[in-house]
């Protein structure tokens, strides 16, 4: 169905930070399938784990105990606690949207009758199902799909007074926020905002739910972006990097919150199935071995400096290896993305005037320099084309 406008390039293989298209041309991948392949393409540990699982057992359903899932849930819990058990519970899903659906249903169950409203931010992105689409604070994405499900409110991102006004504890059960709005254009929350949100939620017995689908698992330089601020959320949703490309997601909640669910309240046929979970176990084990957050911090700092020095770049925002490169007024980011693809660099533009950099966390300094050089040429080419058009008009 015509839901995308795909670029005319077909990738047929990948290794590390490189992709190869059907004509044998290679590309540097600074998109990672939208912040998914954090360990790079065809990582041997993930490949071997999935291959071994493929030959053993593919699927049995959630009607039976799984030691693998308990182990992986324990690892996620440990990462959420930054090395200490966070004492939470995990529900496994197949995607980011499903992880957020789980969080929204859990919040309604926890809130009880009448307390069902979830407050999220303008510019956010939480998924494409009807509920997560309404949580997504981008009214233009809603307009053709009305009526939206009831029970969602939006506030300006980063405005604590607006949130204060919206948090009527008689109807609101939870806040759902990203620590950095990824799809919205890589917009970080202002310093102190998340701490102030935590305080409001505590005062009013409202759940603080963080969507770390894009920011989680080392990408911003900590295991989770909320760990940059000294706060503890009640619910955290995950997906994207969790399986390094296998479709899988997770919703973590504090044990007391998770216990609002009883058997039968929520479910999934595929979520947490063995093939996906074998990928998650290998992905998380490898990320811990290589200290993925440290790699993101170090390469992120280097990449940011390189990007800031490119003519035509007005600023760079974000954290670790999730960076938003803001172009000077008048430079069309989608044209820069097209030019870069021609020159063998995969990028994307999540919002007008912004290019997102989200390379695998294993990216090397040499690959960062190469990408920055291609970006510089691509921006130059777009500016040259724009000024020659102006020349023709005058
Ligand atoms: C990508 C994304 C989602 C949706 O994930 P899907 O797997 O596409 O359903 C939700 N929240 C955030 C923050 C995302 O970046």
Short mmCIF file of C-alpha atoms and ligand atoms in Angstrom, two decimals:
data_model
loop_
_atom_site.label_atom_id
_atom_site.label_comp_id
_atom_site.label_asym_id
_atom_site.label_seq_id
_atom_site.Cartn_x
_atom_site.Cartn_y
_atom_site.Cartn_z
CA UNK A 1 0.00 0.00 0.00
CA UNK A 2 1.27 3.49 -0.73
CA UNK A 3 2.15 4.34 2.89
CA UNK A 4 5.79 5.13 2.10
CA UNK A 5 7.70 6.87 -0.67
CA UNK A 6 10.68 4.48 -0.83
CA UNK A 7 14.04 5.69 -2.15
CA UNK A 8 15.05 3.97 -5.38
CA UNK A 9 17.79 1.91 -3.74
CA UNK A 10 17.51 -1.73 -2.78
CA UNK A 11 19.88 -2.93 -0.06
CA UNK A 12 20.68 -6.61 -0.30
CA UNK A 13 23.34 -7.11 2.35
CA UNK A 14 25.06 -5.37 5.23
CA UNK A 15 28.02 -5.74 7.54
CA UNK A 16 28.87 -3.46 10.45
CA UNK A 17 28.16 0.14 9.40
CA UNK A 18 28.10 -0.69 5.66
CA UNK A 19 25.23 -1.64 3.36
CA UNK A 20 25.47 -2.96 -0.20
CA UNK A 21 22.80 -2.36 -2.83
CA UNK A 22 21.62 -4.63 -5.65
CA UNK A 23 24.21 -3.09 -8.02
CA UNK A 24 27.10 -3.80 -5.65
CA UNK A 25 27.51 -0.17 -4.54
CA UNK A 26 28.35 0.23 -0.84
CA UNK A 27 27.00 2.83 1.59
CA UNK A 28 27.80 4.02 5.09
CA UNK A 29 24.70 3.52 7.23
CA UNK A 30 24.09 6.46 9.59
CA UNK A 31 20.40 5.66 10.03
CA UNK A 32 20.63 2.05 11.32
CA UNK A 33 17.16 1.17 10.07
CA UNK A 34 15.89 4.05 12.26
CA UNK A 35 18.02 3.48 15.38
CA UNK A 36 17.58 -0.29 15.28
CA UNK A 37 20.85 -1.98 14.28
CA UNK A 38 22.93 -0.56 17.12
CA UNK A 39 25.49 -3.38 16.87
CA UNK A 40 25.73 -2.96 13.10
CA UNK A 41 24.49 -5.28 10.38
CA UNK A 42 25.05 -9.05 10.51
CA UNK A 43 26.59 -8.96 13.98
CA UNK A 44 28.09 -12.45 14.50
CA UNK A 45 26.77 -12.89 18.05
CA UNK A 46 23.18 -12.08 17.02
CA UNK A 47 23.44 -14.06 13.79
CA UNK A 48 24.77 -17.16 15.58
CA UNK A 49 22.18 -16.97 18.38
CA UNK A 50 19.28 -16.61 15.93
CA UNK A 51 20.64 -19.36 13.65
CA UNK A 52 21.01 -21.76 16.57
CA UNK A 53 17.49 -20.95 17.85
CA UNK A 54 16.08 -21.36 14.33
CA UNK A 55 17.28 -24.96 14.30
CA UNK A 56 15.84 -25.68 17.77
CA UNK A 57 12.45 -24.13 18.35
CA UNK A 58 10.59 -21.25 16.69
CA UNK A 59 7.40 -20.76 18.62
CA UNK A 60 5.26 -22.21 21.41
CA UNK A 61 3.12 -19.24 22.68
CA UNK A 62 3.00 -17.57 26.07
CA UNK A 63 0.92 -20.35 27.61
CA UNK A 64 4.17 -22.00 28.77
CA UNK A 65 7.05 -21.03 31.01
CA UNK A 66 10.22 -19.67 29.34
CA UNK A 67 13.55 -19.51 31.13
CA UNK A 68 14.95 -17.48 28.23
CA UNK A 69 12.30 -14.79 28.70
CA UNK A 70 12.85 -14.67 32.46
CA UNK A 71 16.56 -14.26 31.91
CA UNK A 72 16.11 -11.47 29.36
CA UNK A 73 13.53 -9.71 31.56
CA UNK A 74 16.08 -9.83 34.39
CA UNK A 75 18.74 -8.26 32.16
CA UNK A 76 16.39 -5.46 31.08
CA UNK A 77 15.50 -4.87 34.74
CA UNK A 78 19.20 -4.61 35.62
CA UNK A 79 19.87 -2.13 32.82
CA UNK A 80 16.88 0.00 33.88
CA UNK A 81 18.38 0.01 37.39
CA UNK A 82 21.78 0.95 35.87
CA UNK A 83 23.44 -2.13 37.37
CA UNK A 84 21.12 -2.61 40.38
CA UNK A 85 17.88 -4.62 40.08
CA UNK A 86 15.07 -2.12 39.45
CA UNK A 87 12.56 -4.66 40.84
CA UNK A 88 10.21 -4.42 37.88
CA UNK A 89 8.32 -6.76 35.56
CA UNK A 90 8.42 -7.01 31.76
CA UNK A 91 5.83 -7.71 29.05
CA UNK A 92 7.33 -8.60 25.65
CA UNK A 93 5.84 -7.35 22.38
CA UNK A 94 6.72 -7.20 18.68
CA UNK A 95 7.12 -3.44 18.21
CA UNK A 96 7.35 -0.02 19.78
CA UNK A 97 3.68 0.73 19.23
CA UNK A 98 2.67 -2.49 20.99
CA UNK A 99 4.98 -1.69 23.89
CA UNK A 100 3.21 1.65 24.28
CA UNK A 101 -0.22 0.02 23.90
CA UNK A 102 0.75 -2.22 26.80
CA UNK A 103 1.82 0.82 28.84
CA UNK A 104 -1.44 2.66 28.08
CA UNK A 105 -3.59 -0.34 29.02
CA UNK A 106 -1.55 -0.86 32.18
CA UNK A 107 -2.00 2.82 33.09
CA UNK A 108 -5.78 2.52 32.67
CA UNK A 109 -5.91 -0.67 34.74
CA UNK A 110 -3.76 0.95 37.43
CA UNK A 111 -5.74 4.19 37.43
CA UNK A 112 -9.06 2.41 37.84
CA UNK A 113 -12.54 3.54 36.72
CA UNK A 114 -12.64 7.18 35.61
CA UNK A 115 -8.87 7.70 35.81
CA UNK A 116 -7.94 6.78 32.27
CA UNK A 117 -6.42 9.88 30.67
CA UNK A 118 -2.82 9.74 29.40
CA UNK A 119 -1.04 13.07 28.90
CA UNK A 120 1.67 13.24 26.25
CA UNK A 121 3.55 15.99 24.42
CA UNK A 122 3.14 17.84 21.15
CA UNK A 123 5.79 16.76 18.65
CA UNK A 124 6.02 13.30 20.21
CA UNK A 125 5.88 9.98 18.42
CA UNK A 126 4.52 6.86 20.11
CA UNK A 127 3.38 4.63 17.22
CA UNK A 128 0.72 4.10 14.57
CA UNK A 129 -2.00 2.02 16.22
CA UNK A 130 -5.10 4.10 16.99
CA UNK A 131 -4.29 4.58 20.68
CA UNK A 132 -0.58 5.26 20.19
CA UNK A 133 -1.43 7.50 17.24
CA UNK A 134 -3.60 9.62 19.53
CA UNK A 135 -0.82 9.64 22.14
CA UNK A 136 1.44 10.88 19.32
CA UNK A 137 1.17 14.66 19.65
CA UNK A 138 1.09 15.45 15.92
CA UNK A 139 -2.47 16.52 15.02
CA UNK A 140 -1.73 16.35 11.26
CA UNK A 141 -1.23 12.60 11.63
CA UNK A 142 -4.68 12.28 13.29
CA UNK A 143 -6.86 14.23 10.90
CA UNK A 144 -7.71 11.51 8.35
CA UNK A 145 -8.40 8.91 11.03
CA UNK A 146 -10.94 10.57 13.27
CA UNK A 147 -12.47 9.83 15.63
CA UNK A 148 -9.43 9.16 17.77
CA UNK A 149 -9.87 6.94 20.85
CA UNK A 150 -10.88 8.93 23.93
CA UNK A 151 -8.51 9.57 26.81
CA UNK A 152 -5.49 11.46 25.49
CA UNK A 153 -4.35 15.03 26.11
CA UNK A 154 -1.34 16.90 24.80
CA UNK A 155 0.85 19.61 26.29
CA UNK A 156 3.81 21.64 24.98
CA UNK A 157 6.97 19.54 25.33
CA UNK A 158 9.29 20.88 28.00
CA UNK A 159 6.72 23.28 29.51
CA UNK A 160 6.30 22.18 33.12
CA UNK A 161 3.55 24.78 33.84
CA UNK A 162 1.48 23.37 30.96
CA UNK A 163 1.91 19.87 32.36
CA UNK A 164 1.01 21.09 35.85
CA UNK A 165 -2.29 22.47 34.46
CA UNK A 166 -3.03 19.26 32.53
CA UNK A 167 -2.43 16.84 35.40
CA UNK A 168 -5.88 16.67 36.95
CA UNK A 169 -5.46 13.60 39.15
CA UNK A 170 -9.20 12.89 39.16
CA UNK A 171 -8.99 11.78 35.51
CA UNK A 172 -5.30 11.52 34.59
CA UNK A 173 -3.58 8.20 35.27
CA UNK A 174 -0.25 8.68 33.48
CA UNK A 175 2.15 10.89 31.61
CA UNK A 176 3.84 9.38 28.53
CA UNK A 177 6.97 11.18 27.32
CA UNK A 178 10.14 10.75 25.29
CA UNK A 179 13.38 12.02 26.89
CA UNK A 180 14.39 13.19 23.41
CA UNK A 181 11.66 13.58 20.80
CA UNK A 182 13.23 11.43 18.07
CA UNK A 183 10.76 11.51 15.18
CA UNK A 184 9.81 15.06 16.16
CA UNK A 185 13.31 16.19 15.05
CA UNK A 186 15.69 15.01 17.82
CA UNK A 187 14.51 17.54 20.40
CA UNK A 188 15.89 16.94 23.91
CA UNK A 189 13.81 17.76 26.98
CA UNK A 190 15.13 20.92 28.67
CA UNK A 191 17.49 20.20 31.60
CA UNK A 192 15.51 19.59 34.80
CA UNK A 193 12.20 18.96 32.99
CA UNK A 194 12.06 15.21 33.62
CA UNK A 195 12.89 15.73 37.31
CA UNK A 196 10.07 18.27 37.59
CA UNK A 197 7.70 15.83 35.83
CA UNK A 198 8.68 13.13 38.35
CA UNK A 199 7.87 15.49 41.22
CA UNK A 200 4.42 16.40 39.81
CA UNK A 201 3.63 12.73 39.20
CA UNK A 202 4.67 11.81 42.76
CA UNK A 203 2.54 14.57 44.28
CA UNK A 204 -0.55 13.46 42.36
CA UNK A 205 -0.05 9.68 42.26
CA UNK A 206 0.21 9.74 38.46
CA UNK A 207 2.43 7.29 36.57
CA UNK A 208 5.53 8.60 34.84
CA UNK A 209 5.88 6.51 31.68
CA UNK A 210 8.88 7.04 29.42
CA UNK A 211 8.96 5.96 25.79
CA UNK A 212 12.58 4.89 25.32
CA UNK A 213 11.84 3.00 22.10
CA UNK A 214 14.36 5.18 20.24
CA UNK A 215 16.55 6.55 23.05
CA UNK A 216 16.99 3.30 25.01
CA UNK A 217 19.80 0.75 25.17
CA UNK A 218 22.88 2.93 25.10
CA UNK A 219 22.09 5.20 22.18
CA UNK A 220 22.22 8.48 24.11
CA UNK A 221 25.34 7.56 26.11
CA UNK A 222 23.55 5.95 29.06
CA UNK A 223 21.61 2.67 29.06
CA UNK A 224 18.45 4.78 29.17
CA UNK A 225 18.11 8.48 28.46
CA UNK A 226 16.32 9.06 31.80
CA UNK A 227 19.57 8.04 33.55
CA UNK A 228 21.12 11.38 32.50
CA UNK A 229 18.74 12.90 35.08
CA UNK A 230 18.59 11.32 38.54
CA UNK A 231 15.03 10.00 38.23
CA UNK A 232 13.17 6.70 38.38
CA UNK A 233 10.22 6.24 35.99
CA UNK A 234 7.29 3.92 36.73
CA UNK A 235 7.04 2.46 33.22
CA UNK A 236 9.59 2.29 30.40
CA UNK A 237 8.86 1.12 26.84
CA UNK A 238 11.46 -0.38 24.51
CA UNK A 239 11.79 -1.76 20.99
CA UNK A 240 14.03 -0.66 18.08
CA UNK A 241 17.59 -1.63 19.20
CA UNK A 242 16.36 -4.44 21.48
CA UNK A 243 16.75 -7.22 18.89
CA UNK A 244 19.31 -5.50 16.62
CA UNK A 245 16.81 -5.90 13.76
CA UNK A 246 14.58 -8.72 14.97
CA UNK A 247 11.10 -7.26 15.51
CA UNK A 248 10.68 -7.17 19.28
CA UNK A 249 9.63 -4.75 22.00
CA UNK A 250 9.14 -4.64 25.75
CA UNK A 251 7.18 -2.77 28.37
CA UNK A 252 8.87 -2.61 31.79
CA UNK A 253 6.95 -1.48 34.88
CA UNK A 254 7.66 -1.21 38.59
CA UNK A 255 6.42 -4.43 40.24
CA UNK A 256 3.66 -2.66 42.15
CA UNK A 257 2.38 -1.05 38.93
CA UNK A 258 2.72 -4.28 36.92
CA UNK A 259 0.62 -6.09 39.52
CA UNK A 260 -2.41 -4.07 38.36
CA UNK A 261 -2.60 -6.57 35.49
CA UNK A 262 -4.20 -9.94 36.19
CA UNK A 263 -4.08 -13.01 33.92
CA UNK A 264 -6.23 -12.35 30.85
CA UNK A 265 -5.95 -8.55 31.00
CA UNK A 266 -3.40 -8.36 28.21
CA UNK A 267 -1.78 -10.77 25.79
CA UNK A 268 0.03 -11.47 22.55
CA UNK A 269 0.53 -14.54 20.37
CA UNK A 270 4.01 -13.67 19.14
CA UNK A 271 5.39 -11.23 21.70
CA UNK A 272 8.38 -12.80 23.45
CA UNK A 273 8.65 -15.71 21.04
CA UNK A 274 11.92 -17.70 21.10
CA UNK A 275 13.52 -16.50 17.86
CA UNK A 276 13.13 -12.82 18.77
CA UNK A 277 14.21 -13.45 22.35
CA UNK A 278 17.35 -15.29 21.27
CA UNK A 279 18.28 -12.13 19.36
CA UNK A 280 17.55 -9.96 22.41
CA UNK A 281 19.69 -12.09 24.70
CA UNK A 282 22.65 -11.93 22.28
CA UNK A 283 22.14 -8.21 21.63
CA UNK A 284 22.05 -7.22 25.31
CA UNK A 285 24.97 -9.52 26.22
CA UNK A 286 27.08 -7.98 23.45
CA UNK A 287 26.06 -4.43 24.36
CA UNK A 288 27.18 -5.03 27.94
CA UNK A 289 30.47 -6.62 26.84
CA UNK A 290 31.40 -3.68 24.62
CA UNK A 291 29.94 -1.05 27.01
CA UNK A 292 27.63 0.33 24.33
CA UNK A 293 26.75 3.53 26.25
CA UNK A 294 30.44 4.49 26.50
CA UNK A 295 30.88 3.97 22.74
CA UNK A 296 27.86 6.21 22.11
CA UNK A 297 29.27 8.91 24.40
CA UNK A 298 32.74 8.86 22.86
CA UNK A 299 31.85 8.56 19.17
CA UNK A 300 28.87 10.85 19.71
CA UNK A 301 31.09 13.64 21.06
CA UNK A 302 33.42 13.26 18.08
CA UNK A 303 30.62 13.10 15.50
CA UNK A 304 28.95 16.15 17.03
CA UNK A 305 32.17 18.20 16.73
CA UNK A 306 32.56 17.14 13.10
CA UNK A 307 28.94 17.99 12.29
CA UNK A 308 29.13 21.39 14.03
CA UNK A 309 32.09 22.35 11.83
CA UNK A 310 30.25 21.72 8.53
CA UNK A 311 29.35 24.93 6.65
CA UNK A 312 25.56 25.18 6.38
CA UNK A 313 24.99 23.53 9.79
CA UNK A 314 23.52 25.99 12.28
CA UNK A 315 23.47 23.71 15.35
CA UNK A 316 23.60 20.10 16.50
CA UNK A 317 21.33 18.78 19.27
CA UNK A 318 20.64 15.45 20.94
CA UNK A 319 22.86 13.13 22.98
CA UNK A 320 25.36 10.37 22.33
CA UNK A 321 24.73 8.89 18.89
CA UNK A 322 21.22 10.31 18.47
CA UNK A 323 21.94 13.69 16.93
CA UNK A 324 19.79 16.21 15.11
CA UNK A 325 21.78 18.34 12.67
CA UNK A 326 19.91 21.61 12.16
CA UNK A 327 20.66 23.18 8.77
CA UNK A 328 20.83 26.90 8.01
CA UNK A 329 17.53 28.49 6.96
CA UNK A 330 16.66 27.68 3.35
CA UNK A 331 18.65 24.43 2.98
CA UNK A 332 16.24 21.61 2.17
CA UNK A 333 17.12 18.66 4.43
CA UNK A 334 15.35 16.10 2.25
CA UNK A 335 17.51 17.19 -0.72
CA UNK A 336 20.64 16.81 1.42
CA UNK A 337 19.49 13.29 2.33
CA UNK A 338 19.03 12.46 -1.40
CA UNK A 339 22.45 13.89 -2.30
CA UNK A 340 24.09 11.94 0.52
CA UNK A 341 22.47 8.69 -0.65
CA UNK A 342 23.90 9.31 -4.16
CA UNK A 343 27.31 9.73 -2.52
CA UNK A 344 27.00 6.54 -0.47
CA UNK A 345 25.72 7.77 2.91
CA UNK A 346 22.37 6.73 4.39
CA UNK A 347 20.66 9.48 6.42
CA UNK A 348 17.14 10.70 7.02
CA UNK A 349 15.28 13.85 7.87
CA UNK A 350 12.67 13.33 10.61
CA UNK A 351 11.50 16.98 10.53
CA UNK A 352 11.92 19.97 8.17
CA UNK A 353 15.44 21.41 8.22
CA UNK A 354 16.84 18.60 10.41
CA UNK A 355 19.00 15.60 9.57
CA UNK A 356 19.12 12.72 12.05
CA UNK A 357 22.39 10.93 12.72
CA UNK A 358 21.90 7.53 14.36
CA UNK A 359 24.77 5.29 13.23
CA UNK A 360 25.45 1.90 14.82
CA UNK A 361 27.08 2.39 18.24
CA UNK A 362 30.12 0.46 16.96
CA UNK A 363 30.87 3.22 14.42
CA UNK A 364 34.59 4.15 14.19
CA UNK A 365 36.14 7.65 14.14
CA UNK A 366 37.20 7.03 10.52
CA UNK A 367 33.59 6.23 9.56
CA UNK A 368 32.39 9.37 11.36
CA UNK A 369 34.92 11.48 9.42
CA UNK A 370 33.89 9.86 6.15
CA UNK A 371 30.20 10.53 6.85
CA UNK A 372 30.91 14.17 7.82
CA UNK A 373 32.85 14.69 4.58
CA UNK A 374 29.94 13.30 2.52
CA UNK A 375 27.46 15.46 4.44
CA UNK A 376 29.56 18.54 3.72
CA UNK A 377 29.66 17.77 -0.03
CA UNK A 378 25.92 17.03 -0.04
CA UNK A 379 25.03 20.32 1.66
CA UNK A 380 27.32 22.17 -0.77
CA UNK A 381 25.60 20.48 -3.72
CA UNK A 382 22.13 21.46 -2.46
CA UNK A 383 23.24 25.07 -1.91
CA UNK A 384 24.86 25.22 -5.36
CA UNK A 385 21.69 23.89 -7.02
CA UNK A 386 19.55 26.41 -5.10
CA UNK A 387 21.73 29.41 -6.08
CA UNK A 388 21.87 28.35 -9.75
CA UNK A 389 18.04 28.22 -9.73
CA UNK A 390 17.98 31.73 -8.26
CA UNK A 391 20.41 32.76 -11.03
CA UNK A 392 18.05 31.47 -13.71
CA UNK A 393 15.10 33.36 -12.17
CA UNK A 394 16.85 36.77 -12.05
C1 LIG B 1 9.78 4.17 16.42
C2 LIG B 1 9.10 4.64 17.64
C3 LIG B 1 7.88 4.08 18.07
C4 LIG B 1 7.12 3.07 17.26
O1 LIG B 1 7.78 1.87 17.10
P1 LIG B 1 7.22 0.79 16.03
O2 LIG B 1 8.12 -0.38 16.24
O3 LIG B 1 7.35 1.42 14.68
O4 LIG B 1 5.81 0.52 16.38
C5 LIG B 1 7.35 4.51 19.27
N1 LIG B 1 7.97 5.44 20.01
C6 LIG B 1 9.13 6.00 19.63
C7 LIG B 1 9.78 7.03 20.50
C8 LIG B 1 9.74 5.64 18.43
O5 LIG B 1 10.87 6.23 18.04
#
